[in-house]
Amino acid sequence: MEILLSAGEIQKRVAEIAGDIRRDVPGRVHLVAVLKGAFVFLADLIRQMPGEVTVDFIALSSYGSRMTGSGDVRMLKDLDMPLRGRDVVVVEDVIDSGTTLAALLEALRGRDPRTLRTVCLLNKPARRRIAVPIEYVGFTIGDRFVVGYGLDCAERYRHLPYLAALETGDCRV
Ligand code: IMP
Ligand code: MG
């Protein structure tokens, strides 16, 4: 395993992103975190964000990774709260092919939020198959499979405080 980003580097960047979001959404911000991968990022992000913040969770399962543009994304757990009139920021761990985020944004737009933005911890533009808007990016990385800080390989490594690249492609769907 190769450490890509240390806990300290991640914390510094998360604080900057929290500030960026706050500048754009000075009032109440409603964060929609995508389970499970985004839970550590969300936990750090909200603690760097002053003012009024609400949080909700959605769980998705993507079968689309191999099928280009299939957009086959299943909802495992829906949000608890309506989005109507809210300034919503989707909190994602990694944007890879873009399939998951594209399907999610389409579904959420239909719920009438006042504004809808996306923040992701990691962006992998080289792997993109569907263009998706991302307003805030933690780190842009190459075509690597990354674990730690919430990200898993077959449910392992989520607890690591840093981000590491796995050499094996075993976890790639
Ligand atoms: P996409 O639909 O291809 O953009 O897939 C995004 C999802 O795949 C992310 O939310 C992650 O759950 C997962 N994923 C993609 N790349 C990685 C990685 O490097 N490590 C762990 N999970 C990943
Ligand atoms: Mg995810």
mmCIF file of C-alpha atoms in Angstrom, residues 30-138:
data_model
loop_
_atom_site.group_PDB
_atom_site.id
_atom_site.type_symbol
_atom_site.label_atom_id
_atom_site.label_comp_id
_atom_site.label_asym_id
_atom_site.label_seq_id
_atom_site.Cartn_x
_atom_site.Cartn_y
_atom_site.Cartn_z
ATOM 1 C CA HIS A 30 -28.213 20.942 3.685
ATOM 2 C CA LEU A 31 -25.615 18.223 3.176
ATOM 3 C CA VAL A 32 -26.638 14.958 1.517
ATOM 4 C CA ALA A 33 -23.952 12.349 2.138
ATOM 5 C CA VAL A 34 -23.698 9.233 0.018
ATOM 6 C CA LEU A 35 -23.182 6.125 2.158
ATOM 7 C CA LYS A 36 -21.035 4.474 3.017
ATOM 8 C CA GLY A 37 -17.847 5.959 1.616
ATOM 9 C CA ALA A 38 -18.520 9.625 2.410
ATOM 10 C CA PHE A 39 -19.146 9.242 6.150
ATOM 11 C CA VAL A 40 -15.642 10.115 7.348
ATOM 12 C CA PHE A 41 -15.316 13.049 4.935
ATOM 13 C CA LEU A 42 -18.736 14.335 6.017
ATOM 14 C CA ALA A 43 -17.840 14.061 9.704
ATOM 15 C CA ASP A 44 -14.711 16.180 9.246
ATOM 16 C CA LEU A 45 -16.362 18.604 6.814
ATOM 17 C CA ILE A 46 -19.283 19.539 9.087
ATOM 18 C CA ARG A 47 -16.986 20.168 12.028
ATOM 19 C CA GLN A 48 -15.133 22.774 9.965
ATOM 20 C CA MET A 49 -18.367 24.459 8.876
ATOM 21 C CA PRO A 50 -19.803 27.215 11.044
ATOM 22 C CA GLY A 51 -23.388 28.441 10.778
ATOM 23 C CA GLU A 52 -26.502 26.413 10.161
ATOM 24 C CA VAL A 53 -25.902 22.920 8.796
ATOM 25 C CA THR A 54 -28.287 19.992 8.389
ATOM 26 C CA VAL A 55 -27.333 16.493 7.304
ATOM 27 C CA ASP A 56 -29.124 13.629 5.593
ATOM 28 C CA PHE A 57 -27.963 10.321 4.151
ATOM 29 C CA ILE A 58 -28.683 8.307 1.047
ATOM 30 C CA ALA A 59 -27.337 4.873 0.173
ATOM 31 C CA LEU A 60 -26.842 3.786 -3.426
ATOM 32 C CA SER A 61 -25.604 0.663 -5.066
ATOM 33 C CA SER A 62 -24.073 0.897 -8.508
ATOM 34 C CA TYR A 63 -24.001 -1.987 -10.928
ATOM 35 C CA GLY A 64 -23.014 0.219 -13.823
ATOM 36 C CA SER A 65 -19.232 0.297 -13.596
ATOM 37 C CA ARG A 66 -18.670 -2.117 -16.469
ATOM 38 C CA MET A 67 -21.552 -1.011 -18.613
ATOM 39 C CA THR A 68 -20.683 2.309 -20.142
ATOM 40 C CA GLY A 69 -23.353 4.856 -19.502
ATOM 41 C CA SER A 70 -25.850 2.280 -18.289
ATOM 42 C CA GLY A 71 -26.712 4.467 -15.320
ATOM 43 C CA ASP A 72 -27.894 1.402 -13.452
ATOM 44 C CA VAL A 73 -27.922 2.808 -9.941
ATOM 45 C CA ARG A 74 -30.197 1.387 -7.255
ATOM 46 C CA MET A 75 -31.301 3.285 -4.156
ATOM 47 C CA LEU A 76 -30.757 1.272 -0.981
ATOM 48 C CA LYS A 77 -31.794 3.957 1.488
ATOM 49 C CA ASP A 78 -33.662 7.141 0.650
ATOM 50 C CA LEU A 79 -33.291 10.532 2.326
ATOM 51 C CA ASP A 80 -35.331 11.229 5.460
ATOM 52 C CA MET A 81 -36.033 14.887 4.624
ATOM 53 C CA PRO A 82 -37.500 16.657 1.581
ATOM 54 C CA LEU A 83 -35.171 18.896 -0.464
ATOM 55 C CA ARG A 84 -37.687 21.494 -1.612
ATOM 56 C CA GLY A 85 -36.319 25.015 -1.230
ATOM 57 C CA ARG A 86 -33.068 23.911 0.384
ATOM 58 C CA ASP A 87 -29.499 24.740 -0.621
ATOM 59 C CA VAL A 88 -28.266 21.186 -1.076
ATOM 60 C CA VAL A 89 -24.681 19.982 -1.307
ATOM 61 C CA VAL A 90 -24.148 16.326 -2.209
ATOM 62 C CA VAL A 91 -21.154 14.890 -0.358
ATOM 63 C CA GLU A 92 -19.438 12.061 -2.250
ATOM 64 C CA ASP A 93 -16.254 10.142 -1.599
ATOM 65 C CA VAL A 94 -14.961 9.456 -5.123
ATOM 66 C CA ILE A 95 -16.202 10.445 -8.563
ATOM 67 C CA ASP A 96 -14.943 7.717 -10.851
ATOM 68 C CA SER A 97 -17.011 6.928 -13.982
ATOM 69 C CA GLY A 98 -19.576 9.506 -12.872
ATOM 70 C CA THR A 99 -22.419 7.003 -13.196
ATOM 71 C CA THR A 100 -23.472 7.148 -9.552
ATOM 72 C CA LEU A 101 -23.395 10.931 -9.291
ATOM 73 C CA ALA A 102 -25.179 11.478 -12.608
ATOM 74 C CA ALA A 103 -28.074 9.261 -11.529
ATOM 75 C CA LEU A 104 -28.177 10.810 -8.077
ATOM 76 C CA LEU A 105 -28.218 14.413 -9.301
ATOM 77 C CA GLU A 106 -31.000 13.616 -11.735
ATOM 78 C CA ALA A 107 -33.082 12.085 -8.950
ATOM 79 C CA LEU A 108 -32.412 14.951 -6.528
ATOM 80 C CA ARG A 109 -33.139 17.696 -9.078
ATOM 81 C CA GLY A 110 -36.662 16.300 -9.331
ATOM 82 C CA ARG A 111 -37.167 17.072 -5.632
ATOM 83 C CA ASP A 112 -36.976 20.810 -6.196
ATOM 84 C CA PRO A 113 -33.965 21.977 -4.166
ATOM 85 C CA ARG A 114 -33.267 25.719 -4.342
ATOM 86 C CA THR A 115 -29.668 25.011 -5.353
ATOM 87 C CA LEU A 116 -27.841 21.724 -5.892
ATOM 88 C CA ARG A 117 -24.069 21.418 -5.692
ATOM 89 C CA THR A 118 -21.590 18.576 -5.279
ATOM 90 C CA VAL A 119 -18.468 18.180 -3.197
ATOM 91 C CA CYS A 120 -16.220 15.149 -3.587
ATOM 92 C CA LEU A 121 -13.132 14.179 -1.676
ATOM 93 C CA LEU A 122 -11.455 12.579 -4.690
ATOM 94 C CA ASN A 123 -11.908 13.150 -8.408
ATOM 95 C CA LYS A 124 -10.636 10.689 -11.017
ATOM 96 C CA PRO A 125 -11.214 12.511 -14.323
ATOM 97 C CA ALA A 126 -9.306 9.866 -16.327
ATOM 98 C CA ARG A 127 -12.029 7.327 -15.508
ATOM 99 C CA ARG A 128 -15.010 9.525 -16.392
ATOM 100 C CA ARG A 129 -17.711 8.084 -18.680
ATOM 101 C CA ILE A 130 -20.495 10.528 -17.965
ATOM 102 C CA ALA A 131 -19.887 14.262 -17.602
ATOM 103 C CA VAL A 132 -21.014 15.464 -14.184
ATOM 104 C CA PRO A 133 -20.796 18.903 -12.586
ATOM 105 C CA ILE A 134 -18.613 18.992 -9.439
ATOM 106 C CA GLU A 135 -18.327 22.345 -7.693
ATOM 107 C CA TYR A 136 -15.812 21.349 -5.017
ATOM 108 C CA VAL A 137 -13.015 18.791 -5.324
ATOM 109 C CA GLY A 138 -10.722 17.742 -2.499
#
